[in-house]
Coordinates of C-alpha atoms in Angstrom, one line a residue:
Chain A
M127 CA 0.0 0.0 0.1
G128 CA 1.5 3.7 -0.7
A129 CA 2.8 4.7 2.1
M130 CA 1.9 8.0 3.0
T131 CA 4.5 10.5 4.4
V132 CA 3.3 12.2 7.8
D133 CA 5.0 14.9 9.1
R134 CA 6.0 14.9 12.0
A135 CA 7.0 16.9 14.5
D136 CA 10.7 16.3 15.4
G137 CA 11.1 14.4 11.6
R138 CA 11.1 11.2 12.3
S139 CA 9.2 9.1 9.7
V140 CA 6.8 7.3 10.3
N141 CA 8.4 3.3 11.0
Q142 CA 11.4 5.5 12.9
L143 CA 11.2 5.2 17.2
R144 CA 13.2 7.7 19.5
P145 CA 16.4 7.3 20.5
L146 CA 16.5 3.9 22.9
A147 CA 18.6 4.1 26.5
C148 CA 18.9 1.8 28.4
S149 CA 20.9 1.5 31.7
R150 CA 20.9 -1.4 34.4
N151 CA 22.1 -1.7 38.3
I152 CA 21.6 2.1 39.0
L153 CA 20.5 1.3 42.3
H154 CA 22.8 -0.2 44.5
R155 CA 20.2 -1.5 47.5
A156 CA 17.9 -3.3 44.8
H157 CA 18.0 -6.2 44.2
G158 CA 17.9 -4.5 39.8
S159 CA 17.2 -1.9 38.3
A160 CA 16.6 -0.5 35.3
R161 CA 16.5 2.9 33.5
W162 CA 14.8 3.0 30.1
S163 CA 14.1 6.4 28.2
Q164 CA 12.9 6.6 25.0
G165 CA 12.8 10.3 23.9
D166 CA 11.7 12.4 27.0
T167 CA 10.2 9.0 28.8
I168 CA 11.5 8.4 31.3
V169 CA 10.7 5.0 33.6
L170 CA 13.4 3.6 36.4
A171 CA 12.0 0.3 37.7
A172 CA 13.7 -1.8 40.9
V173 CA 12.8 -5.7 41.5
Y174 CA 13.5 -6.6 45.2
G175 CA 12.8 -10.7 45.1
P176 CA 12.3 -13.0 45.2
K177 CA 10.9 -12.4 49.4
A178 CA 9.3 -15.2 51.4
G179 CA 5.4 -15.4 52.0
T180 CA 2.7 -14.9 49.0
K181 CA 0.0 -11.8 49.6
K182 CA -3.6 -13.1 51.1
G183 CA -5.1 -14.5 48.1
E184 CA -2.7 -15.8 46.0
N185 CA -1.7 -18.9 44.9
P186 CA 0.9 -20.4 47.1
E187 CA 2.3 -23.0 44.7
K188 CA 3.5 -20.6 42.4
A189 CA 5.6 -17.5 42.9
S190 CA 3.3 -14.1 42.4
I191 CA 4.6 -10.8 41.5
E192 CA 3.4 -7.6 42.9
V193 CA 3.8 -4.4 40.3
I194 CA 4.0 -0.3 42.5
W195 CA 3.4 2.4 39.9
K196 CA 4.7 5.4 40.6
P197 CA 3.6 8.7 38.6
K198 CA 6.1 12.2 38.3
T199 CA 3.4 14.0 40.4
G200 CA -0.2 13.9 41.6
Q201 CA -1.9 10.5 43.6
I202 CA -2.4 7.7 42.5
G203 CA -5.6 6.9 40.8
K204 CA -7.4 5.1 38.8
L205 CA -4.6 5.2 35.8
E206 CA -1.7 3.7 37.8
K207 CA -4.5 0.4 39.1
E208 CA -5.4 -0.3 35.5
Y209 CA -1.2 0.3 34.2
E210 CA 0.1 -1.9 37.6
M211 CA -2.8 -4.6 37.0
I212 CA -1.5 -4.6 33.3
L213 CA 2.2 -4.7 34.1
K214 CA 1.8 -7.3 36.9
R215 CA -0.3 -9.7 34.4
T216 CA 2.4 -9.0 31.5
L217 CA 5.1 -10.2 34.0
Q218 CA 3.3 -13.3 35.3
S219 CA 3.5 -14.1 31.8
I220 CA 6.5 -14.3 31.0
C221 CA 8.0 -15.2 34.9
L222 CA 9.0 -18.7 35.0
M223 CA 5.9 -18.8 38.1
T224 CA 6.5 -22.7 39.3
I225 CA 10.4 -22.0 40.2
H226 CA 10.4 -19.9 43.8
P227 CA 7.2 -21.5 44.7
N228 CA 5.7 -19.0 47.9
T229 CA 7.3 -16.0 47.1
T230 CA 6.6 -12.1 46.2
T231 CA 8.9 -10.3 43.6
S232 CA 8.4 -6.5 44.7
I233 CA 8.0 -4.2 40.9
I234 CA 8.4 -0.4 41.7
V235 CA 8.2 0.8 38.8
Q236 CA 8.5 5.5 39.4
V237 CA 7.9 7.8 36.4
F238 CA 10.1 10.1 35.6
G239 CA 8.9 12.1 32.5
D240 CA 6.2 11.2 30.7
D241 CA 6.0 12.1 26.8
G242 CA 3.9 9.5 25.5
A243 CA 4.0 5.7 24.7
L244 CA 4.3 5.4 29.2
L245 CA 3.2 2.2 29.2
P246 CA 5.3 0.5 26.6
C247 CA 8.7 2.3 28.4
A248 CA 7.1 0.8 31.6
I249 CA 7.0 -2.4 30.5
N250 CA 10.5 -3.0 28.7
A251 CA 12.2 -1.0 31.6
S252 CA 10.9 -3.9 34.2
C253 CA 11.7 -6.4 32.2
A254 CA 15.1 -5.1 32.4
A255 CA 15.3 -5.2 35.7
L256 CA 14.1 -8.2 36.2
V257 CA 17.4 -9.4 34.3
D258 CA 19.3 -7.2 36.5
A259 CA 18.0 -9.1 39.1
G260 CA 18.5 -12.4 37.8
I261 CA 14.8 -13.6 37.7
P262 CA 14.3 -17.1 35.4
L263 CA 12.5 -15.6 32.8
K264 CA 10.9 -17.7 29.7
H265 CA 11.5 -14.7 27.6
L266 CA 11.4 -11.2 27.5
A267 CA 8.2 -8.8 26.8
V268 CA 8.7 -6.4 23.8
A269 CA 6.6 -3.2 24.1
I270 CA 5.6 -0.5 21.5
C271 CA 2.9 2.3 20.8
C272 CA 1.5 2.5 17.5
G273 CA -0.5 5.2 17.0
L274 CA -3.0 5.5 13.9
T275 CA -3.3 9.0 12.4
E276 CA -6.8 10.8 10.5
G277 CA -5.6 9.2 7.4
G278 CA -5.4 6.0 8.1
S279 CA -1.5 5.4 8.8
A280 CA 0.3 4.5 11.4
I281 CA 3.0 5.5 13.3
L282 CA 5.2 4.5 15.4
D283 CA 6.0 5.7 19.8
P284 CA 4.3 8.8 19.3
T285 CA 4.9 11.7 21.3
K286 CA 2.5 13.2 23.4
A287 CA 1.7 15.8 21.6
E288 CA 0.7 13.3 19.1
E289 CA -0.7 11.4 21.2
Q290 CA -3.4 13.7 21.9
K291 CA -4.2 14.5 18.1
I292 CA -4.5 10.7 16.7
Q293 CA -7.2 8.9 15.7
A294 CA -6.5 5.9 17.8
F295 CA -3.9 4.3 19.1
A296 CA -2.5 0.8 20.9
Y297 CA 0.6 -0.3 23.0
L298 CA 1.2 -3.6 21.9
V299 CA 3.7 -6.3 23.7
F300 CA 5.5 -9.3 22.0
P301 CA 7.9 -12.0 23.1
N302 CA 11.1 -11.0 22.1
S303 CA 13.0 -14.1 20.0
P304 CA 14.5 -16.8 21.2
L305 CA 18.4 -17.3 19.8
S306 CA 18.4 -21.1 20.6
I307 CA 21.5 -23.6 20.6
L308 CA 18.6 -26.3 19.9
P309 CA 17.2 -26.8 16.3
S310 CA 13.4 -25.7 16.9
A311 CA 10.9 -28.9 16.6
P312 CA 9.2 -28.0 13.3
S313 CA 5.3 -29.3 14.7
A314 CA 5.6 -26.2 17.1
E315 CA 5.5 -23.6 14.3
V316 CA 2.0 -24.6 13.6
D317 CA 1.0 -20.1 14.3
G318 CA 4.1 -18.5 12.9
P319 CA 7.1 -17.9 15.0
I320 CA 6.7 -17.1 19.3
E321 CA 7.3 -13.5 18.3
N322 CA 3.5 -13.3 16.2
G323 CA 2.1 -13.6 19.3
I324 CA 0.9 -10.9 21.0
I325 CA 1.0 -11.2 24.8
T326 CA -0.7 -7.6 25.3
S327 CA -2.8 -5.6 23.8
V328 CA -4.5 -2.2 24.8
T329 CA -6.2 0.1 22.5
H330 CA -7.8 3.4 23.0
G331 CA -10.2 5.6 20.4
V332 CA -12.2 4.1 17.5
M333 CA -10.2 1.7 14.9
P334 CA -11.4 0.2 12.0
V335 CA -9.6 -3.9 12.3
V336 CA -7.6 -3.6 9.0
D337 CA -6.0 -1.2 10.6
Y338 CA -5.4 -2.5 14.0
F339 CA -4.0 -5.4 12.1
N340 CA -1.8 -2.9 10.1
C341 CA -0.1 -2.0 13.9
L342 CA 0.2 -5.5 14.3
E343 CA 2.4 -6.0 11.7
R344 CA 4.6 -2.2 12.0
G345 CA 4.3 -3.4 16.2
R346 CA 5.9 -6.9 15.7
A347 CA 8.7 -5.3 13.1
A348 CA 9.5 -2.6 15.6
C349 CA 9.9 -4.8 18.1
A350 CA 12.3 -6.7 15.8
K351 CA 14.3 -3.6 17.0
I352 CA 14.1 -3.4 20.1
S353 CA 14.7 -7.0 21.3
E354 CA 18.0 -6.8 19.6
F355 CA 18.5 -3.2 21.4
H356 CA 18.1 -5.4 24.5
R357 CA 20.4 -8.3 23.7
R358 CA 22.9 -5.9 22.5
S359 CA 22.7 -3.9 25.8
F360 CA 23.0 -7.2 28.0
E361 CA 25.8 -8.5 26.3
S362 CA 27.8 -5.4 27.2
Q363 CA 27.4 -5.9 30.8
V364 CA 30.5 -7.0 32.0
P365 CA 30.2 -10.8 33.8
G366 CA 33.0 -10.0 36.9
D367 CA 30.2 -8.1 38.3
L368 CA 28.2 -11.3 39.6
T369 CA 29.0 -10.2 43.1
K370 CA 25.7 -8.3 44.3
A371 CA 24.7 -9.0 47.8
T372 CA 21.2 -10.1 48.4
Chain B
M265 CA -5.1 -29.6 49.7
A266 CA -4.1 -31.3 47.5
A267 CA -0.2 -32.0 46.8
A268 CA 1.3 -30.8 43.5
S269 CA 1.3 -34.0 41.8
T270 CA -1.3 -34.8 39.5
S271 CA -0.3 -38.6 39.1
G272 CA -4.0 -39.1 40.3
S273 CA -2.3 -41.2 43.4
S274 CA -6.5 -41.2 45.4
R275 CA -8.1 -44.1 44.2
D276 CA -11.0 -42.4 43.6
I277 CA -9.9 -39.8 41.4
G278 CA -8.4 -42.4 38.9
G279 CA -6.3 -42.1 36.7
S280 CA -7.6 -41.8 32.9
G281 CA -11.1 -42.0 34.4
G282 CA -12.1 -45.6 33.7
G283 CA -14.1 -47.4 35.3
L284 CA -15.2 -44.3 37.5
A285 CA -17.9 -44.8 40.6
A286 CA -20.8 -42.5 39.1
G287 CA -21.1 -40.7 42.9
E288 CA -22.0 -37.1 42.9
M289 CA -19.7 -36.2 45.0
E290 CA -16.4 -37.3 43.2
V291 CA -17.0 -35.4 40.3
E292 CA -17.1 -32.2 42.6
A293 CA -14.0 -33.2 44.9
Y294 CA -12.3 -33.9 41.3
R295 CA -13.6 -30.7 40.1
R296 CA -12.0 -28.8 42.9
L297 CA -9.0 -30.8 43.5
F298 CA -7.7 -30.9 40.1
P299 CA -9.9 -27.9 38.1
L300 CA -7.2 -27.9 35.0
P301 CA -7.9 -31.1 33.7
F302 CA -11.3 -31.7 35.0
Y303 CA -12.2 -28.4 32.1
E304 CA -9.8 -29.8 29.5
R305 CA -12.3 -33.1 29.6
H306 CA -14.8 -31.5 28.4
L307 CA -13.0 -29.0 26.2
L308 CA -12.1 -32.1 24.2
D309 CA -15.7 -32.6 23.4
S310 CA -16.4 -28.7 22.7
V311 CA -18.5 -28.2 25.4
R312 CA -18.1 -27.0 28.8
P313 CA -19.4 -27.9 32.5
D314 CA -22.9 -26.2 31.9
A315 CA -23.6 -27.5 28.5
R316 CA -22.9 -24.4 26.1
P317 CA -20.9 -24.8 23.5
L318 CA -17.4 -22.5 23.8
H319 CA -18.5 -20.4 21.4
R320 CA -22.3 -18.9 23.2
A321 CA -22.9 -16.7 25.6
R322 CA -24.4 -17.0 29.4
D323 CA -28.8 -15.9 28.7
T324 CA -28.5 -12.3 28.8
S325 CA -31.5 -10.5 29.8
I326 CA -31.4 -6.5 30.3
A327 CA -34.9 -5.0 32.3
L328 CA -35.2 -1.5 32.1
G329 CA -36.4 1.3 34.8
P330 CA -35.4 -1.2 38.3
V331 CA -34.6 2.2 39.6
A332 CA -37.9 4.7 39.9
S333 CA -36.1 7.9 41.4
A334 CA -33.4 7.5 38.9
D335 CA -33.6 9.5 35.5
G336 CA -32.3 6.1 33.3
S337 CA -31.7 3.4 35.0
A338 CA -30.9 -1.2 34.1
L339 CA -30.8 -4.4 35.6
V340 CA -28.4 -6.2 33.3
K341 CA -27.9 -10.2 33.5
I342 CA -25.6 -12.4 31.5
G343 CA -26.0 -15.4 33.6
D344 CA -25.5 -15.0 36.9
T345 CA -23.5 -11.9 36.9
T346 CA -26.1 -8.6 37.7
M347 CA -25.0 -5.3 37.0
L348 CA -27.3 -1.9 38.1
A349 CA -26.6 1.4 36.3
A350 CA -28.2 4.5 37.3
I351 CA -27.5 8.1 35.8
K352 CA -29.1 10.7 37.8
L353 CA -28.7 14.3 36.2
E354 CA -27.7 17.2 37.9
V355 CA -27.7 21.3 36.0
M356 CA -23.8 22.5 36.3
T357 CA -21.9 25.4 35.1
P358 CA -20.3 24.3 32.5
S359 CA -16.3 24.6 31.8
A360 CA -14.7 27.8 30.3
D361 CA -12.8 26.0 27.9
A362 CA -16.2 23.9 26.4
P363 CA -19.4 26.1 27.5
D364 CA -21.5 24.2 24.6
E365 CA -20.4 20.7 26.1
G366 CA -22.4 18.7 29.3
S367 CA -19.9 16.1 31.2
L368 CA -20.4 12.3 32.4
A369 CA -18.9 10.9 35.8
I370 CA -18.7 7.0 35.3
E371 CA -18.2 4.6 38.6
F372 CA -18.0 1.2 39.3
H373 CA -18.7 -0.3 42.4
M374 CA -18.8 -3.5 43.4
P375 CA -20.0 -4.1 46.7
P376 CA -19.2 -6.9 48.8
I377 CA -22.5 -8.1 48.4
C378 CA -21.3 -9.6 44.5
S379 CA -18.5 -11.4 45.6
P380 CA -17.3 -14.0 49.1
I381 CA -13.4 -12.1 48.1
V382 CA -14.8 -8.0 48.6
R383 CA -15.0 -7.2 52.0
P384 CA -16.0 -4.0 53.8
G385 CA -11.8 -3.3 54.2
R386 CA -10.4 -5.1 51.2
P387 CA -11.9 -3.2 47.7
A388 CA -12.0 -5.7 44.5
E389 CA -8.4 -4.9 42.7
V390 CA -10.6 -5.2 39.7
A391 CA -13.1 -2.6 40.3
P392 CA -11.1 0.3 39.8
V393 CA -9.5 -0.7 36.7
V394 CA -12.9 -2.0 35.2
S395 CA -14.2 1.5 36.4
K396 CA -11.3 3.6 34.1
Q397 CA -11.6 0.6 30.8
L398 CA -16.5 1.8 30.6
S399 CA -15.2 5.3 31.0
D400 CA -12.4 5.3 28.5
V401 CA -14.7 3.2 26.2
I402 CA -17.8 4.6 26.6
M403 CA -15.7 8.2 25.8
S404 CA -14.3 6.7 22.6
S405 CA -16.6 5.4 21.5
G406 CA -19.2 8.7 20.7
M407 CA -22.4 7.0 21.9
I408 CA -23.0 10.3 24.1
N409 CA -23.0 13.6 22.2
L410 CA -21.1 15.7 25.1
K411 CA -23.1 18.9 22.9
E412 CA -26.3 17.6 23.7
L413 CA -25.9 17.4 27.5
S414 CA -25.4 21.5 27.1
L415 CA -29.1 23.8 28.3
I416 CA -27.8 27.2 27.7
T417 CA -24.2 27.9 26.5
G418 CA -22.1 28.9 28.9
K419 CA -24.5 28.8 31.5
A420 CA -26.6 25.4 32.4
A421 CA -25.6 21.9 31.4
W422 CA -26.4 18.4 32.5
M423 CA -24.0 16.5 34.4
A424 CA -24.5 12.8 34.3
Y425 CA -23.4 10.9 37.2
L426 CA -23.4 7.5 35.4
D427 CA -23.4 4.8 38.6
I428 CA -23.1 1.1 38.3
Y429 CA -23.1 -1.5 40.9
C430 CA -21.7 -5.6 40.4
L431 CA -25.0 -7.8 42.0
N432 CA -23.5 -10.8 41.7
A433 CA -19.6 -10.7 39.9
D434 CA -20.0 -13.7 38.5
G435 CA -17.6 -13.1 35.2
S436 CA -17.6 -11.1 32.0
L437 CA -17.4 -8.1 34.5
F438 CA -17.0 -5.6 31.8
D439 CA -19.3 -6.8 29.2
A440 CA -22.5 -7.1 32.3
A441 CA -21.4 -3.6 32.9
L442 CA -20.9 -1.2 29.5
L443 CA -24.4 -3.6 28.6
S444 CA -26.1 -1.8 31.6
A445 CA -25.1 1.7 31.4
I446 CA -26.0 1.5 27.2
A447 CA -29.2 0.5 28.4
A448 CA -29.6 2.7 31.4
F449 CA -28.5 5.3 28.6
S450 CA -31.2 4.3 26.2
H451 CA -33.6 3.7 29.0
L452 CA -33.3 7.3 30.0
Q453 CA -35.7 10.8 29.9
I454 CA -34.2 13.7 30.5
P455 CA -36.2 16.2 32.6
L456 CA -37.4 18.9 31.7
V457 CA -36.2 22.2 33.3
S458 CA -37.0 25.9 32.5
L459 CA -35.8 28.9 33.4
S460 CA -37.1 30.7 36.9
D461 CA -37.7 33.9 37.3
D462 CA -34.5 34.9 38.7
G463 CA -32.2 33.2 36.3
R464 CA -31.7 29.9 37.6
V465 CA -32.4 26.6 35.5
V466 CA -35.6 24.4 37.8
A467 CA -36.9 21.6 37.3
V468 CA -40.6 21.6 35.7
S469 CA -42.9 18.6 36.7
G470 CA -45.7 17.2 34.8
D471 CA -48.3 18.8 35.9
L472 CA -47.3 22.3 35.9
L473 CA -47.1 21.9 32.1
E474 CA -51.7 21.8 32.1
D475 CA -51.3 25.6 33.8
E476 CA -52.1 28.4 31.8
S477 CA -48.9 30.1 32.8
T478 CA -46.8 27.3 30.6
P479 CA -43.5 28.4 31.6
E480 CA -40.8 28.2 29.0
L481 CA -38.9 25.3 28.6
V482 CA -35.0 25.3 28.2
N483 CA -35.0 22.1 27.0
K484 CA -37.5 19.9 24.2
E485 CA -35.8 16.6 23.4
R486 CA -36.7 14.2 26.3
K487 CA -34.6 11.1 25.1
L488 CA -30.5 11.2 24.1
L489 CA -29.8 10.3 20.7
L490 CA -27.4 7.4 20.8
H491 CA -24.6 7.1 18.2
S492 CA -22.1 4.4 17.2
I493 CA -23.0 1.9 20.2
P494 CA -20.7 -0.4 21.5
F495 CA -20.8 -3.6 22.6
S496 CA -19.0 -6.0 23.8
L497 CA -17.5 -9.8 24.3
T498 CA -14.8 -11.5 26.5
C499 CA -13.5 -14.7 26.0
I500 CA -10.7 -17.1 27.3
L501 CA -7.8 -18.5 25.3
H502 CA -6.5 -21.9 26.8
K503 CA -4.5 -23.7 24.1
K504 CA -6.2 -24.1 21.3
Y505 CA -9.4 -23.1 22.4
I506 CA -11.7 -20.3 23.0
L507 CA -14.6 -19.6 25.5
A508 CA -16.7 -17.1 25.1
D509 CA -18.1 -15.8 28.6
P510 CA -16.6 -17.2 30.4
T511 CA -17.9 -17.7 34.3
A512 CA -15.7 -16.9 37.5
E513 CA -14.7 -20.2 37.8
E514 CA -13.0 -20.0 34.2
E515 CA -11.6 -16.8 34.5
S516 CA -9.5 -18.3 37.8
I517 CA -8.3 -20.8 36.2
M518 CA -7.2 -20.3 32.9
E519 CA -6.0 -16.9 33.1
T520 CA -5.7 -15.6 29.7
S521 CA -9.0 -13.6 28.7
I522 CA -9.4 -11.0 25.4
T523 CA -12.2 -8.5 26.2
V524 CA -13.1 -6.7 22.4
V525 CA -15.6 -3.9 21.9
L526 CA -17.2 -3.5 18.3
D527 CA -19.5 -0.6 17.7
S528 CA -22.5 -0.7 15.4
S529 CA -20.4 0.2 12.4
E530 CA -18.3 -2.8 13.0
R531 CA -14.7 -0.6 14.1
L532 CA -13.2 -1.6 16.4
V533 CA -13.4 0.9 19.9
S534 CA -11.3 -1.3 21.8
I535 CA -9.0 -4.7 22.3
Y536 CA -7.5 -5.5 25.6
K537 CA -5.5 -8.0 26.1
P538 CA -3.8 -7.7 29.6
G539 CA -1.1 -10.4 29.6
G540 CA -2.0 -14.1 29.7
P541 CA 0.4 -17.0 28.9
V542 CA -1.2 -17.5 26.4
L543 CA 0.0 -16.0 23.1
A544 CA -3.1 -14.6 20.6
H545 CA -1.8 -14.7 17.6
T546 CA -3.3 -13.2 14.8
S547 CA -5.8 -15.9 13.6
T548 CA -7.3 -16.1 17.3
V549 CA -7.6 -12.4 17.5
K550 CA -9.6 -12.0 13.8
D551 CA -12.1 -15.7 15.1
C552 CA -12.9 -13.3 18.7
I553 CA -13.4 -10.3 16.5
V554 CA -16.1 -13.0 14.7
L555 CA -17.5 -14.2 17.1
T556 CA -17.7 -10.9 19.1
K557 CA -19.9 -9.6 15.8
H558 CA -22.0 -12.2 16.5
R559 CA -22.4 -11.5 19.3
M560 CA -23.2 -7.7 18.8
K561 CA -25.7 -9.0 16.9
E562 CA -27.5 -10.9 20.0
L563 CA -27.3 -7.5 22.1
Q564 CA -29.2 -5.3 19.8
N565 CA -31.5 -7.2 19.4
I566 CA -32.8 -7.8 23.2
L567 CA -32.0 -4.3 23.3
E568 CA -34.7 -3.9 20.4
E569 CA -36.8 -6.3 22.3
S570 CA -36.5 -4.6 25.8
L571 CA -37.2 -0.6 24.9
S572 CA -39.8 -1.5 22.9
A573 CA -41.7 -3.7 25.8
M574 CA -41.0 -0.7 27.3
E575 CA -43.0 2.1 24.7
V576 CA -45.9 -0.9 24.9
V577 CA -46.2 -0.3 29.1

């Protein structure tokens, strides 16, 4: 389909993401921490765990995850509660819950700057923090925000100003593509490779169904790039940094 | 509770189920102790324990106007899940940046009556999330045009308070809440108001219209015009199965749920999949959208029937 060039305020093309930056092990008391920024949206995530005991009402045969979301300003309201729930359920699907039963892992998310795509930034930061803490994971969750302009073209990673002008946007979370030394069984790939499955999808605004699937395609391609970025930033970590007080 | 081993060490439950004695107690015990294998045995036959096929939603009923003192109200039951929605209108001054628009405040409450997990000191975690989802969907679907809630530009406009109370929480809370909100808006009768002598907007009761000195009415329209109405369906994903309209038991066992909201022109208002162990591929999403379209037609029929039943009375 003919790609309509959309003029974006900061001069990016429709498929271009803002500059990503990730620094880990910032907080020395936390078991794991990471600071993830996409342009001016900056989120700091800290992981404490696994700690003994589960909360009442949680299944003691599995590990449980607790998320606390701290906004930059203002009181905690329904938006923060919703983000906490989405983050908790997304992270529950990537953690291996049966390895440490009857434990709680707490993830605290602090927003430093909000310039659009806040929830995806928080999900990316939490995954980096979980890796920094050494919590066993099945795969990473890679998140992206994809917006839909009036003309029907999909733009990636909108800023806050762009988010308010566009007709609809979707937060999409995909698993990252696994790099395995074992050959994958051909019967396992029925619906396509694992990175095509959606872990989480939250949409705002009305959009035609066709445009949603278009956003999914763009989102997958962008998540492959973010996934590469994660891998490079982990590989650059010096292996001598294994002495962590627990 | 039971040990985590699934080797079926208890003689009563049995391994493959062959030669099971047909006692009721053993089936109930199996259901509590091994809920997932119990469900999977049913899913192999494309049916659920309450004898519903996988893609059928539960029986839905709408009753309009149960709360006489509210300007609009509706009681919706989907299976056992019961929601009561009520709308009260109040005159207020519109804000300076939108002088010709009214406003809408949506609240979703889960009082302790609805479920054993909700206690006065321990509010349900899902309540603020469903509340926010409802306000997002209702505002972004464009069902209500806020300009219709305006009375006198810059001076008076309606503030609509929509409160939804969950009376029984048995799964698919968002679906039932959205349907009850729509039914309440369809039932809404805007009270007649007129301008009193000191410039205030006061409500006019029906008998004053018979007087000779009929006060000048500010608004003529009594019903709110609803544009593209959103309808939703929640589905649970488990391995390769898609179960439509889950009960609370199904939601707690199989944790991946996806809620699709479509409006009457079949545009996507929202796809909400908050994590979950099962990944949704494009084919699964397409199937859920098709199921939602069927459900939308069912719900439109039910809503029209209950509206026309109300006209007759």
